[in-house]
PDB file of C-alpha atoms in Angstrom:
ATOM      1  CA  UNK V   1      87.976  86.730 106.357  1.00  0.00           C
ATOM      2  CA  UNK V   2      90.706  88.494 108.114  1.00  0.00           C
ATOM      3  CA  UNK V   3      94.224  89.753 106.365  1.00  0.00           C
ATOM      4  CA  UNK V   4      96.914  91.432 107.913  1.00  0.00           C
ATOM      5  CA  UNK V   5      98.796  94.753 106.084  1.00  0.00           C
ATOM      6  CA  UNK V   6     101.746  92.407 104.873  1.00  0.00           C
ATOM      7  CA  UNK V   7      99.208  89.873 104.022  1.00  0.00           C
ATOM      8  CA  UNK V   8      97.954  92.796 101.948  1.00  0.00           C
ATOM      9  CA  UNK V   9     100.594  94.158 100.470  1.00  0.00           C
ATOM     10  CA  UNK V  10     101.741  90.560  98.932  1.00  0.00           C
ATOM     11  CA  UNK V  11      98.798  90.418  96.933  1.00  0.00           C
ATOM     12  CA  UNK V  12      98.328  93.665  96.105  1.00  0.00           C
ATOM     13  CA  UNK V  13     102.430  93.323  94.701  1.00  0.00           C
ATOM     14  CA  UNK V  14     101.065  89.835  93.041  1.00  0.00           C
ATOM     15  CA  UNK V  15      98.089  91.986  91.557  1.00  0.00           C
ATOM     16  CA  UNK V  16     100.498  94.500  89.699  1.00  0.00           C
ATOM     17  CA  UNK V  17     102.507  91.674  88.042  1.00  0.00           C
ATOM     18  CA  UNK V  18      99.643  89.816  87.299  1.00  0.00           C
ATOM     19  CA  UNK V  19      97.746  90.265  83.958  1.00  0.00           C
ATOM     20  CA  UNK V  20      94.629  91.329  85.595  1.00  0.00           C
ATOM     21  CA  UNK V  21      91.572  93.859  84.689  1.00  0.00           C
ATOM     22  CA  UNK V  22      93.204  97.321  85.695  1.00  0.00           C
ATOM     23  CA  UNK V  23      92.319 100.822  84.734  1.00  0.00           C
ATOM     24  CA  UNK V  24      91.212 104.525  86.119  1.00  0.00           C
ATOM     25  CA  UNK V  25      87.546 104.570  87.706  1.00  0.00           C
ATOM     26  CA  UNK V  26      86.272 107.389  89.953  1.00  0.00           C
ATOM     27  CA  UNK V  27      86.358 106.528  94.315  1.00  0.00           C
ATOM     28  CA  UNK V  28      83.695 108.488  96.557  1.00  0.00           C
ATOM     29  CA  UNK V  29      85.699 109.389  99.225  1.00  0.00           C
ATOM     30  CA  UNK V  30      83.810 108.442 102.310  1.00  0.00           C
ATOM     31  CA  UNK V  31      84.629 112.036 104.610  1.00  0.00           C
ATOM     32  CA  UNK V  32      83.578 114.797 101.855  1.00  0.00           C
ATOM     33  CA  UNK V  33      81.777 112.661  98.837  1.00  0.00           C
ATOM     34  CA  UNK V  34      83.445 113.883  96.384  1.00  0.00           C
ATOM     35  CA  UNK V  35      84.651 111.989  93.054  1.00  0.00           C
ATOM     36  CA  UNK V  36      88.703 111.145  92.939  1.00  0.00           C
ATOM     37  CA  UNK V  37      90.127 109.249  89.859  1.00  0.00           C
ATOM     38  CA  UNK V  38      92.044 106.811  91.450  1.00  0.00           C
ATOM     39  CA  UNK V  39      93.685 103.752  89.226  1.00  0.00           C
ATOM     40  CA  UNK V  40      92.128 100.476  90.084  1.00  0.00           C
ATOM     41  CA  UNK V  41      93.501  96.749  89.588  1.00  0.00           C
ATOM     42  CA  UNK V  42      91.084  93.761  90.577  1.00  0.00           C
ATOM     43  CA  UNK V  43      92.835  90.684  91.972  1.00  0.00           C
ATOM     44  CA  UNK V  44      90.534  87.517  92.528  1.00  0.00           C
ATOM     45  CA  UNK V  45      87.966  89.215  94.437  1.00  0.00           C
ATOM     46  CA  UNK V  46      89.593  91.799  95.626  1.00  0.00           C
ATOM     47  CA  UNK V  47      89.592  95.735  94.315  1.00  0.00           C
ATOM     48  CA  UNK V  48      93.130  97.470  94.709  1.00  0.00           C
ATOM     49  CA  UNK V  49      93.379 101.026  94.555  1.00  0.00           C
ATOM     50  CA  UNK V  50      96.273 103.208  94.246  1.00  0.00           C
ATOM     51  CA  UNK V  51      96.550 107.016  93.967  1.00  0.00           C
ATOM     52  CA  UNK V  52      97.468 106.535  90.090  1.00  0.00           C
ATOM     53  CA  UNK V  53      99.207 104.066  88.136  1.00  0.00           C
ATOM     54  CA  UNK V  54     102.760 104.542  89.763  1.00  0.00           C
ATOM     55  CA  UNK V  55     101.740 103.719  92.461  1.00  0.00           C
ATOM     56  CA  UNK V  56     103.270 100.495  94.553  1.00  0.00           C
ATOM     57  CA  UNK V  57     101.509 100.481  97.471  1.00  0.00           C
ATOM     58  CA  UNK V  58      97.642 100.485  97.374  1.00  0.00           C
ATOM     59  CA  UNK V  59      95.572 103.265  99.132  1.00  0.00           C
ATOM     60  CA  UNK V  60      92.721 101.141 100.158  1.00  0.00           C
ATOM     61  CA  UNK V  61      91.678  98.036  98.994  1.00  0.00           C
ATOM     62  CA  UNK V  62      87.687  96.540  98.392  1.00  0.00           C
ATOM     63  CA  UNK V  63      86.574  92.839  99.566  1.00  0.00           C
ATOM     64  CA  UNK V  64      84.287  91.956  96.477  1.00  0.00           C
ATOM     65  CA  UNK V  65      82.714  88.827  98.066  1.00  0.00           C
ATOM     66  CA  UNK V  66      79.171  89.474  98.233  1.00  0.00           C
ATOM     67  CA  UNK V  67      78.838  92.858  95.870  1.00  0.00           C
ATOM     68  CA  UNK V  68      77.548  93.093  92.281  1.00  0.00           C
ATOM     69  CA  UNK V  69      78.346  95.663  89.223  1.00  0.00           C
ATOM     70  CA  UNK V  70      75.972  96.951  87.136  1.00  0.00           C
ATOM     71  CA  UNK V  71      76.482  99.046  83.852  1.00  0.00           C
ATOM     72  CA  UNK V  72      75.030 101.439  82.786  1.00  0.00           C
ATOM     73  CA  UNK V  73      75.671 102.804  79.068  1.00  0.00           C
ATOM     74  CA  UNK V  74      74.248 106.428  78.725  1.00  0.00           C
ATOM     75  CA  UNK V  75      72.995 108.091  75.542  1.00  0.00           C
ATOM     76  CA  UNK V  76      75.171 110.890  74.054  1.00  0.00           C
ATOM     77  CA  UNK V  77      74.298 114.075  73.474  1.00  0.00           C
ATOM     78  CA  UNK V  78      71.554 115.037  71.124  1.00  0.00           C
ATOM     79  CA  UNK V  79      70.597 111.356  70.049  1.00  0.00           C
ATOM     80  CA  UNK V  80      69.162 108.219  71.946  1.00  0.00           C
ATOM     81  CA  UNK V  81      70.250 105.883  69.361  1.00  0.00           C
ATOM     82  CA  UNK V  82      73.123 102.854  69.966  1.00  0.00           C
ATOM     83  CA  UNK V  83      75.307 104.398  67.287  1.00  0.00           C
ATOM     84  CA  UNK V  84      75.606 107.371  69.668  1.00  0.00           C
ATOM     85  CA  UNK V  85      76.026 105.794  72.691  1.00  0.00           C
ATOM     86  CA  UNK V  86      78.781 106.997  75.331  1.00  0.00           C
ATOM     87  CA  UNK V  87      81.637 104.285  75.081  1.00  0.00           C
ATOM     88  CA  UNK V  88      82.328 105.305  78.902  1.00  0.00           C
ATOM     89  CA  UNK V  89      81.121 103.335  81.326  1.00  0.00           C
ATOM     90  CA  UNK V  90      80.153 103.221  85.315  1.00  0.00           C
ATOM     91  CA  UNK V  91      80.218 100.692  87.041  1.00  0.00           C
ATOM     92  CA  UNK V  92      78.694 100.852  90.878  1.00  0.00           C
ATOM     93  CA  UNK V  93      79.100  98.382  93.765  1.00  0.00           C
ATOM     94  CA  UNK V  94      76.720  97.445  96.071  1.00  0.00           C
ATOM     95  CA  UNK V  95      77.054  95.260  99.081  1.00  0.00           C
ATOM     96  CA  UNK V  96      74.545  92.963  99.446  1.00  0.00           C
ATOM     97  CA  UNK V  97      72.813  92.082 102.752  1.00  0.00           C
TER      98      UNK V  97
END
């Protein structure tokens, strides 16, 4: 599937009016692999993400067709049990073949 930047830009505008999932996760950057918070908005299946939530113009944007999440809840410190449990969670992408 092929877009265009103003293609782009109309539904990443459409995302931010739309009542969609939307919140801060933590971006990889691909040239030094370090963690950025960056604020993310999912439209259909696509990932927006912007360099916080002012932001009107996306930095980058994710084509979801194809990838999975998985969570992953981790234990807090000291205890193992589910009363303890981090409420944070990650969630990771991975492209499928």
């Amino acid at each position: 599937m092929r877009f265009n930047e103003i293609q782009l830009l109309h539904l990443a505008e459409k995302a931010l009016n739309d009542n969609c999932k939307r919140g801060y996760l933590f971006k990889r950057t691909s040239d030094t692999n370090k963690w950025q918070l960056r604020w993310f908005v999912v439209y259909q299946n696509l990932l927006f993400y912007y360099e916080n939530d002012q932001s009107t113009r996306p930095s980058g944007a994710i084509f979801l067709e194809g990838c999975y999440c998985e969570r992953l809840i981790t234990p807090g410190p000291g205890k193992s049990s589910a009363s303890t449990q981090v409420k944070d969670f990650n969630f990771f992408f991975f492209r499928s073949c």
